[in-house]
Short mmCIF file of C-alpha atoms in Angstrom, two decimals:
data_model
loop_
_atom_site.label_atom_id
_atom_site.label_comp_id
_atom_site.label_asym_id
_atom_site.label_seq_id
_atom_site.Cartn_x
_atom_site.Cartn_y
_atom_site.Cartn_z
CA UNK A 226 155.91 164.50 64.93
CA UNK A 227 155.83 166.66 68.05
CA UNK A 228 159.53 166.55 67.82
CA UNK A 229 159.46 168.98 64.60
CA UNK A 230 157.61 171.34 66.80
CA UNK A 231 160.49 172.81 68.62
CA UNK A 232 163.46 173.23 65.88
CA UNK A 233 160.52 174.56 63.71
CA UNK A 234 159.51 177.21 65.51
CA UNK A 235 162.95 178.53 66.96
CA UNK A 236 163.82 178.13 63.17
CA UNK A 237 160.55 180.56 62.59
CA UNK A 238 161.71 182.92 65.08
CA UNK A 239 165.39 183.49 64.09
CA UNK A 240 164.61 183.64 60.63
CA UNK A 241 161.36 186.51 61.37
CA UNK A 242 163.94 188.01 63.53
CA UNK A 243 166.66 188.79 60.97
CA UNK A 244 164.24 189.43 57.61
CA UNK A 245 162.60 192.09 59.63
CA UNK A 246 166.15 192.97 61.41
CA UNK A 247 164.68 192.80 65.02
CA UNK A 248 166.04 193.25 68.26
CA UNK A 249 167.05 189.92 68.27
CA UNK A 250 170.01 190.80 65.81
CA UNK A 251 170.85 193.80 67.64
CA UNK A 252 171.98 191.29 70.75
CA UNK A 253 173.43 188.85 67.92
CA UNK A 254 175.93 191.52 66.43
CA UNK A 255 177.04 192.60 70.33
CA UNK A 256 177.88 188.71 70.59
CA UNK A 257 179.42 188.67 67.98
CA UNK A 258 181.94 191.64 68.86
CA UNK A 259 182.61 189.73 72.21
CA UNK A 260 183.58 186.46 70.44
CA UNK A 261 185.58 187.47 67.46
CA UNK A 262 188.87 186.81 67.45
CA UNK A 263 189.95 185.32 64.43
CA UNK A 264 193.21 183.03 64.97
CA UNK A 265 194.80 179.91 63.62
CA UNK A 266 192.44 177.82 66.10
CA UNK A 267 189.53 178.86 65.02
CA UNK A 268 190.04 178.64 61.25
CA UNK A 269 190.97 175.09 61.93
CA UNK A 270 187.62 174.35 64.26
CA UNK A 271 185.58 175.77 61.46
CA UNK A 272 187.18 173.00 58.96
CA UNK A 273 185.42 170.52 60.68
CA UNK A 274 182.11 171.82 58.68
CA UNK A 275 183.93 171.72 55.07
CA UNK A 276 181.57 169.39 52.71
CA UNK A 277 185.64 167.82 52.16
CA UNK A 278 186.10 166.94 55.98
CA UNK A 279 182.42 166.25 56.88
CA UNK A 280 180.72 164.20 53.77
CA UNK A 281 183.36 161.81 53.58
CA UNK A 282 182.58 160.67 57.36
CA UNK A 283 179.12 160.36 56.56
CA UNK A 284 180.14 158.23 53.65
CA UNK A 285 181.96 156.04 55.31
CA UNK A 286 179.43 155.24 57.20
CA UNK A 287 176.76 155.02 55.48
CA UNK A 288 178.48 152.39 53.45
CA UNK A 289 179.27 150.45 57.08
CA UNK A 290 175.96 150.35 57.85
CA UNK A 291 174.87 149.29 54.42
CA UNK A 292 177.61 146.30 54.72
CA UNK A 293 176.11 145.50 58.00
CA UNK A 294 172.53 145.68 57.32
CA UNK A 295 172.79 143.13 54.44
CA UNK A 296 175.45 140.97 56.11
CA UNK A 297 172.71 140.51 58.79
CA UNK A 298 170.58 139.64 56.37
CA UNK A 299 167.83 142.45 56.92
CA UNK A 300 164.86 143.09 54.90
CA UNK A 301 164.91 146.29 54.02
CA UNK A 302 168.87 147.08 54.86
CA UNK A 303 169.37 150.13 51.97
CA UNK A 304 166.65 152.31 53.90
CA UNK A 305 168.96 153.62 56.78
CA UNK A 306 171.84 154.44 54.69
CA UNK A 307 169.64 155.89 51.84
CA UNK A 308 167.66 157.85 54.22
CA UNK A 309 171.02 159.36 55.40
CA UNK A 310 172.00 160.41 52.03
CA UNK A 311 168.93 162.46 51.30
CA UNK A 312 169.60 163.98 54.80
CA UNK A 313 172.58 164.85 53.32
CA UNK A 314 171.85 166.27 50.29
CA UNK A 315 168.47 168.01 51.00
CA UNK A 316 170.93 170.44 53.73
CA UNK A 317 172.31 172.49 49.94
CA UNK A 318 168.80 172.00 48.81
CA UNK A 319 167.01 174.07 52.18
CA UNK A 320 169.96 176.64 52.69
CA UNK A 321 170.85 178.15 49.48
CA UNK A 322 167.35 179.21 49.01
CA UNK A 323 167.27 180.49 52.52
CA UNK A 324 170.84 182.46 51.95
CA UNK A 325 169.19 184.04 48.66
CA UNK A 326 165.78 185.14 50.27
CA UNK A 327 167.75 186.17 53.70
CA UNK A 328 170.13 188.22 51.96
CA UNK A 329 171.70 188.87 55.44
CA UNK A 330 175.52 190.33 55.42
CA UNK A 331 178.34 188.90 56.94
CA UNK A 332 180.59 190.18 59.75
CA UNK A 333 183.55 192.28 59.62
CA UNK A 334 185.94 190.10 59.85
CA UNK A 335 184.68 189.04 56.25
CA UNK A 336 185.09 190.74 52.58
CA UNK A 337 181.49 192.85 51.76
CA UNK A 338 178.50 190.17 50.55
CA UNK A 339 175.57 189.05 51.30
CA UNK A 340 173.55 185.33 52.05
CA UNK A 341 175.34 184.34 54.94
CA UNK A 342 172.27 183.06 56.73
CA UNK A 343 171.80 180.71 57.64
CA UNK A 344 175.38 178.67 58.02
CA UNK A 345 175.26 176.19 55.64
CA UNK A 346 179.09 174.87 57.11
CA UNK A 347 177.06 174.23 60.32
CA UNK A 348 174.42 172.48 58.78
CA UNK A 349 176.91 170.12 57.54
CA UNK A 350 178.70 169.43 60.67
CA UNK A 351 175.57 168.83 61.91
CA UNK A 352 174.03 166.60 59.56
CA UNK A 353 177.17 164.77 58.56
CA UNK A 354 178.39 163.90 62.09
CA UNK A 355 174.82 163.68 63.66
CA UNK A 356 173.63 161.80 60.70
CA UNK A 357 176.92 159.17 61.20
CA UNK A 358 176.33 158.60 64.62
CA UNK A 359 172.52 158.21 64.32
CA UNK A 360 173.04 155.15 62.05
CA UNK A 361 175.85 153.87 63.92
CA UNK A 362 174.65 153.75 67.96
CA UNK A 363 172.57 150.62 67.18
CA UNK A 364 174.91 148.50 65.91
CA UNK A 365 177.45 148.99 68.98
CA UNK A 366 177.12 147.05 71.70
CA UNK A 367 179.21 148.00 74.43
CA UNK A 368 177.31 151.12 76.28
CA UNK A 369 180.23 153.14 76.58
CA UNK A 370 181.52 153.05 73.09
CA UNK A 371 178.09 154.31 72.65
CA UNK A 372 178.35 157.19 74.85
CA UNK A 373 181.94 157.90 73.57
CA UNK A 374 180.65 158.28 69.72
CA UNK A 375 177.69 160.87 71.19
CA UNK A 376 180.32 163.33 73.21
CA UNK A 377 182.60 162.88 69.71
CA UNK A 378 179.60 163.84 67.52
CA UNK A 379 178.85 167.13 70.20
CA UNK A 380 182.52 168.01 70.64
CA UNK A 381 182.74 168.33 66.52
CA UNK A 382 179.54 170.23 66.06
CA UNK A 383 180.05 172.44 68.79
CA UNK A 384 183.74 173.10 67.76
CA UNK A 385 182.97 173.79 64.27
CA UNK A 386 179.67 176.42 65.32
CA UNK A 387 182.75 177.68 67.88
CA UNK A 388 185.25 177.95 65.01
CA UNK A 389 182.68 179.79 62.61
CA UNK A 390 181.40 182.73 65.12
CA UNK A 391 185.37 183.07 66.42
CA UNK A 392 186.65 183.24 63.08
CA UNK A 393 184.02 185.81 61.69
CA UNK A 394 182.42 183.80 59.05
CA UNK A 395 178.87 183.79 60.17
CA UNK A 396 177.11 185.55 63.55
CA UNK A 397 175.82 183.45 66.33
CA UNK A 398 172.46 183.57 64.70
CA UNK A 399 173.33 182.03 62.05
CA UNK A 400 174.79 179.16 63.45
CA UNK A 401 171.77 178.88 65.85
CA UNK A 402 169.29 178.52 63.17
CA UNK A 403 171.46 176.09 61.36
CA UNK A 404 171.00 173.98 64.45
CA UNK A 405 167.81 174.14 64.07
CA UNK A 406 167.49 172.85 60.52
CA UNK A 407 169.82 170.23 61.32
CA UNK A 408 167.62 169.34 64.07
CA UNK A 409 164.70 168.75 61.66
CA UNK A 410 166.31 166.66 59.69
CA UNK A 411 168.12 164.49 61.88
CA UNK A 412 164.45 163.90 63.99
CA UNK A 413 163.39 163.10 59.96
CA UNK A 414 166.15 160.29 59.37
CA UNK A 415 165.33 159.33 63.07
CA UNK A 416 161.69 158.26 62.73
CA UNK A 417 162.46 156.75 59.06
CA UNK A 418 165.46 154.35 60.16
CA UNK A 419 163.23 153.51 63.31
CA UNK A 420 160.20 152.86 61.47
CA UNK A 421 162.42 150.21 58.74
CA UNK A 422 163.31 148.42 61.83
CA UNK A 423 160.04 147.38 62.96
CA UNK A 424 158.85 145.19 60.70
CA UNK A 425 161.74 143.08 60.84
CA UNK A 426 161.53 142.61 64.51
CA UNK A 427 157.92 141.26 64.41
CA UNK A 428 158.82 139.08 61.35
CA UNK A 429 162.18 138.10 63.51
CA UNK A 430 159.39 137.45 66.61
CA UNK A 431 157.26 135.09 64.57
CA UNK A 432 159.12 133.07 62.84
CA UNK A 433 160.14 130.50 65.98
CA UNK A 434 156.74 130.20 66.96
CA UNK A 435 155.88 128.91 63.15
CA UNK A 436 158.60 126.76 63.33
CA UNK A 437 157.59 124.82 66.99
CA UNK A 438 153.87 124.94 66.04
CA UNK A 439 155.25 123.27 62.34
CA UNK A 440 157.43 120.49 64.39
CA UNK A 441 154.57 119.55 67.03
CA UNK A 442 151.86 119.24 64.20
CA UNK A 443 154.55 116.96 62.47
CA UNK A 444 155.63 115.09 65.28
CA UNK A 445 151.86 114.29 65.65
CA UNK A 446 151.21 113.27 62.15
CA UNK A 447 153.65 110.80 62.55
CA UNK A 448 152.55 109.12 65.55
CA UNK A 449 148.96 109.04 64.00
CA UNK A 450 150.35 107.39 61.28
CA UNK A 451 152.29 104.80 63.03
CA UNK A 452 149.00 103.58 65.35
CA UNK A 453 146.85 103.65 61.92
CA UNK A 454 149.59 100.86 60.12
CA UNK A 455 149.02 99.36 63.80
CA UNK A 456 152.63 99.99 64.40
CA UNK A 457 153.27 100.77 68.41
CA UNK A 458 155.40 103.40 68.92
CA UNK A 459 158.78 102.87 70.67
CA UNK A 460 158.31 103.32 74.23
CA UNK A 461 161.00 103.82 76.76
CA UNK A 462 160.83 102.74 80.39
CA UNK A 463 160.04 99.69 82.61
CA UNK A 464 157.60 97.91 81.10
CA UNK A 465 159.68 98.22 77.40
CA UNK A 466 162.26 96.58 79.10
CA UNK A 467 159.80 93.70 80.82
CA UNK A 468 158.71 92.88 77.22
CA UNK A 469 161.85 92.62 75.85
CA UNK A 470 163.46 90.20 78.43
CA UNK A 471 159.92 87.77 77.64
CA UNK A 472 160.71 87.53 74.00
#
């Protein structure tokens, strides 16, 4: 839980900052002059957080891990993907609320409105990709497929927060706190997928140890039974070969 801590609290801040328009947005809107420059680039880096470019990544796999889970014949296989999908869905649920009560403008490079904070299209990048590759690390094997996925999942998120402050469709704080809330519930699906995998790894642990103890307490009934019917057990070595060459 002290990983909440951190997100939470930077999540406070930003969001006290820009309700009570503190100096904090002051240095946000002079970052935001410096940045803008709305081209064909960024329009297309700021894509990458559309619910019609990022969901159907986390879909896919979602539904990968699901096929693997129960192909491998785990107990409780649905959690991880299921736990993804809220992930998923509570991002709408946290940010239009926020955009309402925030009632923070946009730039100039946008039409006249209000409840542009916090960015929900970077709360999708970052739950959608971050969510993906949470799921999918522990089922690859090779170490640098791992670290390949990772850089992938950074290089979208950071191209699509890049694309949206560049392009003029939200300032840099609202991105920021967006990361934040991402954060939270990543660190959320984190502990619940780890937490499903534990009890099949002692159950996994146990179940050779029943099996030997279950074999040797066999093994001995049998031989018990064999001396009670006065029936000597078959014996290899010298002296079963002396008795069979005197018969």
């Amino acid at each position: 839980m002290l990983l909440l801590g951190p997100p939470v609290l930077v999540f406070a801040l930003i969001t006290w900052q820009v309700v009570a328009d503190g100096p904090l947005v002051d240095l946000d809107e002079r970052l935001s002059r410096v940045l803008l420059r709305p081209d064909r680039a960024s329009e297309l880096l700021a894509d990458l957080g559309n619910t019609e470019v990022a969901v159907p990544v986390l879909v896919s796999a979602l539904a990968y891990v699901a096929w693997q889970g129960r192909a491998a014949g785990r107990d409780r296989w649905w959690l991880p993907p299921a736990a993804g999908a809220v992930a998923m869905v509570l991002v709408p649920v946290l940010v239009v609320p926020l955009k309402a009560w925030t009632d923070r403008p946009g730039t100039p490079a946008v039409p006249p409105a209000v409840g542009y904070y916090p960015s929900g299209h970077t709360a999708t990048a970052v739950v959608a990709y971050g969510a993906a590759t949470l799921l999918l690390v522990p089922l690859l094997r090779s170490p640098a497929v791992r670290r390949a996925l990772l850089l992938l999942c950074a290089a979208l998120v950071a191209g699509a927060s890049y694309g949206l402050v560049r392009r003029g469709y939200h300032w840099p704080l609202d991105v920021a706190a967006s990361w934040c809330l991402g954060a939270v519930l990543l660190i959320c699906l984190w502990l619940s997928a780890g937490r499903s995998s534990r009890p099949e790894q002692l159950t996994g642990s146990r179940r050779p140890a029943v099996g030997r103890s279950a074999g040797v307490s066999a093994g001995a009934a049998d031989g018990g039974g064999e001396r009670a019917r006065g029936v000597q057990p078959y014996r290899s070595g010298r002296r079963g070969r002396m008795r069979s060459r005197r018969s």
